[in-house]
mmCIF file of C-alpha atoms in Angstrom:
data_model
loop_
_atom_site.group_PDB
_atom_site.id
_atom_site.type_symbol
_atom_site.label_atom_id
_atom_site.label_comp_id
_atom_site.label_asym_id
_atom_site.label_seq_id
_atom_site.Cartn_x
_atom_site.Cartn_y
_atom_site.Cartn_z
ATOM 1 C CA MET A 1 54.047 109.564 112.490
ATOM 2 C CA ALA A 2 53.933 105.885 111.458
ATOM 3 C CA CYS A 3 55.952 106.768 108.343
ATOM 4 C CA VAL A 4 58.735 108.326 110.463
ATOM 5 C CA GLY A 5 58.870 105.280 112.756
ATOM 6 C CA SER A 6 58.971 102.984 109.722
ATOM 7 C CA SER A 7 61.834 105.000 108.232
ATOM 8 C CA TRP A 8 63.887 104.721 111.443
ATOM 9 C CA LEU A 9 63.191 100.997 111.599
ATOM 10 C CA ARG A 10 64.304 100.568 107.981
ATOM 11 C CA TRP A 11 67.576 102.520 108.577
ATOM 12 C CA GLY A 12 68.190 100.652 111.827
ATOM 13 C CA THR A 13 67.828 97.330 110.020
ATOM 14 C CA LEU A 14 70.087 98.498 107.180
ATOM 15 C CA LEU A 15 72.791 99.637 109.602
ATOM 16 C CA SER A 16 72.568 96.351 111.532
ATOM 17 C CA VAL A 17 73.062 94.387 108.318
ATOM 18 C CA MET A 18 75.949 96.657 107.302
ATOM 19 C CA PHE A 19 77.615 96.179 110.692
ATOM 20 C CA CYS A 20 77.347 92.406 110.294
ATOM 21 C CA LEU A 21 78.853 92.618 106.803
ATOM 22 C CA PHE A 22 81.665 94.804 108.148
ATOM 23 C CA ALA A 23 82.366 92.290 110.885
ATOM 24 C CA GLN A 24 82.199 89.466 108.335
ATOM 25 C CA GLU A 25 84.668 91.244 106.057
ATOM 26 C CA ASN A 26 87.164 91.795 108.869
ATOM 27 C CA SER A 27 87.028 88.202 110.060
ATOM 28 C CA TRP A 28 87.246 86.288 106.752
ATOM 29 C CA GLU A 29 90.116 85.832 104.391
ATOM 30 C CA CYS A 30 88.352 87.048 101.253
ATOM 31 C CA LEU A 31 86.408 90.252 100.823
ATOM 32 C CA ASP A 32 84.080 89.116 98.066
ATOM 33 C CA LYS A 33 82.525 85.874 99.234
ATOM 34 C CA ASP A 34 78.789 85.823 98.612
ATOM 35 C CA THR A 35 77.626 83.868 101.620
ATOM 36 C CA SER A 36 75.160 84.932 104.251
ATOM 37 C CA VAL A 37 76.247 85.872 107.736
ATOM 38 C CA THR A 38 75.335 83.074 110.103
ATOM 39 C CA GLU A 39 77.474 83.785 113.141
ATOM 40 C CA MET A 40 79.705 86.698 114.100
ATOM 41 C CA SER A 41 83.157 85.862 115.400
ATOM 42 C CA LYS A 42 83.675 86.659 119.091
ATOM 43 C CA ASP A 43 87.114 88.168 118.428
ATOM 44 C CA VAL A 44 85.934 90.788 115.930
ATOM 45 C CA GLU A 45 86.929 94.266 117.081
ATOM 46 C CA MET A 46 84.351 97.020 117.043
ATOM 47 C CA PRO A 47 84.947 99.510 114.226
ATOM 48 C CA SER A 48 85.922 103.058 115.163
ATOM 49 C CA GLU A 49 83.246 105.708 115.617
ATOM 50 C CA CYS A 50 84.465 107.380 112.421
ATOM 51 C CA VAL A 51 83.982 104.152 110.428
ATOM 52 C CA LEU A 52 80.501 103.610 111.876
ATOM 53 C CA ALA A 53 79.442 107.202 111.153
ATOM 54 C CA CYS A 54 80.861 107.126 107.617
ATOM 55 C CA THR A 55 79.229 103.739 106.957
ATOM 56 C CA ALA A 56 75.828 105.152 107.896
ATOM 57 C CA LEU A 57 76.317 108.330 105.831
ATOM 58 C CA SER A 58 77.645 106.454 102.790
ATOM 59 C CA TYR A 59 74.963 103.776 102.711
ATOM 60 C CA ARG A 60 72.250 106.350 103.176
ATOM 61 C CA GLN A 61 73.646 108.254 100.189
ATOM 62 C CA VAL A 62 73.889 105.043 98.120
ATOM 63 C CA ALA A 63 70.272 104.158 98.979
ATOM 64 C CA ASP A 64 69.006 107.705 98.295
ATOM 65 C CA ARG A 65 70.719 107.732 94.890
ATOM 66 C CA GLN A 66 69.678 104.123 94.193
ATOM 67 C CA GLN A 67 73.244 103.268 93.218
ATOM 68 C CA LYS A 68 74.329 99.688 92.672
ATOM 69 C CA LEU A 69 77.560 99.644 94.656
ATOM 70 C CA THR A 70 79.291 97.582 97.258
ATOM 71 C CA VAL A 71 81.109 99.813 99.739
ATOM 72 C CA ARG A 72 83.311 98.210 102.375
ATOM 73 C CA PHE A 73 85.088 99.873 105.282
ATOM 74 C CA LYS A 74 88.252 98.703 107.048
ATOM 75 C CA ASP A 75 89.928 100.220 110.091
ATOM 76 C CA SER A 76 93.708 100.517 109.882
ATOM 77 C CA GLN A 77 96.290 98.674 111.928
ATOM 78 C CA PRO A 78 99.222 100.816 113.107
ATOM 79 C CA ASP A 79 102.701 99.389 112.577
ATOM 80 C CA ASP A 80 105.929 99.907 114.535
ATOM 81 C CA LEU A 81 107.004 102.870 112.375
ATOM 82 C CA GLY A 82 103.826 104.911 112.927
ATOM 83 C CA ASP A 83 102.335 103.975 109.548
ATOM 84 C CA PHE A 84 98.738 102.803 109.124
ATOM 85 C CA CYS A 85 98.261 99.524 107.240
ATOM 86 C CA TRP A 86 95.634 97.251 105.661
ATOM 87 C CA PHE A 87 96.018 93.710 104.376
ATOM 88 C CA ILE A 88 94.745 93.500 100.775
ATOM 89 C CA HIS A 89 93.953 90.072 99.323
ATOM 90 C CA ARG A 90 94.372 90.503 95.561
ATOM 91 C CA ARG A 91 93.478 86.879 94.930
ATOM 92 C CA CYS A 92 89.864 87.382 95.952
ATOM 93 C CA SER A 93 89.357 91.151 96.125
ATOM 94 C CA THR A 94 87.956 93.294 93.387
ATOM 95 C CA TRP A 95 87.515 97.029 93.452
ATOM 96 C CA ASP A 96 86.836 99.985 91.231
ATOM 97 C CA ASP A 97 88.008 102.652 93.667
ATOM 98 C CA VAL A 98 89.901 102.503 96.944
ATOM 99 C CA PHE A 99 90.233 105.493 99.251
ATOM 100 C CA VAL A 100 92.020 106.167 102.507
ATOM 101 C CA VAL A 101 89.850 108.490 104.605
ATOM 102 C CA LEU A 102 91.204 110.800 107.292
ATOM 103 C CA SER A 103 88.713 112.221 109.739
ATOM 104 C CA VAL A 104 90.399 115.434 110.861
ATOM 105 C CA ASN A 105 89.195 117.919 113.430
ATOM 106 C CA GLU A 106 88.579 121.600 112.794
ATOM 107 C CA SER A 107 91.910 122.713 114.285
ATOM 108 C CA VAL A 108 93.927 121.871 111.158
ATOM 109 C CA PRO A 109 95.195 125.203 109.771
ATOM 110 C CA ASP A 110 93.681 126.174 106.416
ATOM 111 C CA GLY A 111 97.035 126.496 104.649
ATOM 112 C CA GLU A 112 98.266 123.095 105.832
ATOM 113 C CA SER A 113 98.746 120.580 103.038
ATOM 114 C CA ILE A 114 97.829 117.088 104.175
ATOM 115 C CA ARG A 115 99.209 114.231 102.066
ATOM 116 C CA LEU A 116 99.761 110.484 102.293
ATOM 117 C CA GLN A 117 102.840 108.540 101.317
ATOM 118 C CA THR A 118 102.072 104.938 100.364
ATOM 119 C CA ASN A 119 104.432 101.970 100.421
ATOM 120 C CA SER A 120 103.855 101.348 96.699
ATOM 121 C CA PRO A 121 107.284 101.037 95.056
ATOM 122 C CA THR A 122 105.943 102.455 91.768
ATOM 123 C CA HIS A 123 104.232 105.556 93.223
ATOM 124 C CA LEU A 124 106.827 107.581 95.082
ATOM 125 C CA ASN A 125 104.993 110.929 95.162
ATOM 126 C CA PRO A 126 102.663 111.692 98.079
ATOM 127 C CA VAL A 127 98.918 111.361 97.425
ATOM 128 C CA GLN A 128 96.912 114.589 97.584
ATOM 129 C CA ALA A 129 93.358 114.816 98.941
ATOM 130 C CA HIS A 130 90.699 113.887 96.381
ATOM 131 C CA ASP A 131 87.967 116.520 96.089
ATOM 132 C CA SER A 132 85.756 115.335 93.228
ATOM 133 C CA PRO A 133 82.279 113.926 93.995
ATOM 134 C CA SER A 134 82.285 110.509 95.587
ATOM 135 C CA VAL A 135 79.994 107.998 97.247
ATOM 136 C CA ILE A 136 81.937 108.869 100.406
ATOM 137 C CA PRO A 137 80.294 112.002 101.874
ATOM 138 C CA ASP A 138 82.503 115.004 102.666
ATOM 139 C CA ALA A 139 81.437 114.691 106.317
ATOM 140 C CA CYS A 140 83.497 111.466 106.558
ATOM 141 C CA GLY A 141 86.762 113.374 106.159
ATOM 142 C CA LEU A 142 89.502 113.882 103.613
ATOM 143 C CA ARG A 143 89.579 111.255 100.843
ATOM 144 C CA PHE A 144 92.800 110.040 99.237
ATOM 145 C CA ASP A 145 92.493 107.883 96.108
ATOM 146 C CA VAL A 146 94.990 105.025 96.471
ATOM 147 C CA THR A 147 93.521 102.800 93.735
ATOM 148 C CA PRO A 148 96.587 102.920 91.436
ATOM 149 C CA HIS A 149 98.884 102.219 94.397
ATOM 150 C CA LEU A 150 97.455 98.732 94.956
ATOM 151 C CA ARG A 151 98.917 97.070 91.873
ATOM 152 C CA HIS A 152 102.486 96.544 93.136
ATOM 153 C CA LEU A 153 102.130 96.236 96.888
ATOM 154 C CA PRO A 154 104.868 94.467 98.794
ATOM 155 C CA GLN A 155 103.427 91.483 100.687
ATOM 156 C CA HIS A 156 99.787 92.479 99.921
ATOM 157 C CA THR A 157 99.875 95.190 102.590
ATOM 158 C CA LEU A 158 98.994 98.802 101.884
ATOM 159 C CA CYS A 159 100.622 101.169 104.366
ATOM 160 C CA VAL A 160 100.390 104.938 104.464
ATOM 161 C CA ARG A 161 102.405 107.552 106.315
ATOM 162 C CA LEU A 162 100.745 110.864 107.042
ATOM 163 C CA LYS A 163 102.513 113.995 105.798
ATOM 164 C CA GLY A 164 101.727 117.542 106.907
ATOM 165 C CA ILE A 165 99.491 116.579 109.818
ATOM 166 C CA MET A 166 100.100 116.058 113.479
ATOM 167 C CA GLY A 167 98.485 113.041 115.129
ATOM 168 C CA ASN A 168 96.368 115.216 117.417
ATOM 169 C CA HIS A 169 94.487 116.553 114.372
ATOM 170 C CA LEU A 170 92.989 113.117 113.707
ATOM 171 C CA GLU A 171 89.629 112.256 115.230
ATOM 172 C CA CYS A 172 90.182 108.543 114.455
ATOM 173 C CA PRO A 173 92.890 106.488 112.783
ATOM 174 C CA PRO A 174 92.688 106.448 108.964
ATOM 175 C CA PHE A 175 90.338 103.902 107.428
ATOM 176 C CA LEU A 176 90.045 102.282 104.027
ATOM 177 C CA VAL A 177 86.960 102.428 101.817
ATOM 178 C CA ILE A 178 86.702 99.873 99.006
ATOM 179 C CA ILE A 179 84.086 100.615 96.312
ATOM 180 C CA ARG A 180 82.922 98.140 93.717
ATOM 181 C CA LYS A 181 80.285 98.863 91.084
ATOM 182 C CA ASN A 182 77.744 96.058 90.884
ATOM 183 C CA GLN A 183 76.462 94.963 87.483
#
């Protein structure tokens, strides 16, 4: 029984630290600063339930596999055209893989093809769902690899438009997952 309580305490501590890092990442200019969290900004918005759930699932998987990765999660900001956007600081951000994750409910018809259109001027074709193994568990939702789309972004902002899905099929707005392999 003590082992079970210790395990819950360890996961609770890990999730608390991850939440603080998420809040830190959303409130600072650069994503990759290696400083400790000393105070959380009062204007930091709470992440969506989908981001919190996926954070817990992903970090548990990373810990279970003993992978050396940094995985960061960012909620999207809707724009006036109905697109979902993220500000990407190339000057101080590094990544190996970047995914947009859509948490969809069960009512999406099986034959429906869900795609994303990015604002990358060099990648005009819609992005298809990525189904190969990933650090992002399948329970988080559909994964779309947008890594190659980040090279030529206008104004350092990645925006996506959903294709083949109605808004009521989404459980939460899309979110971004940035993965970096640690040496």
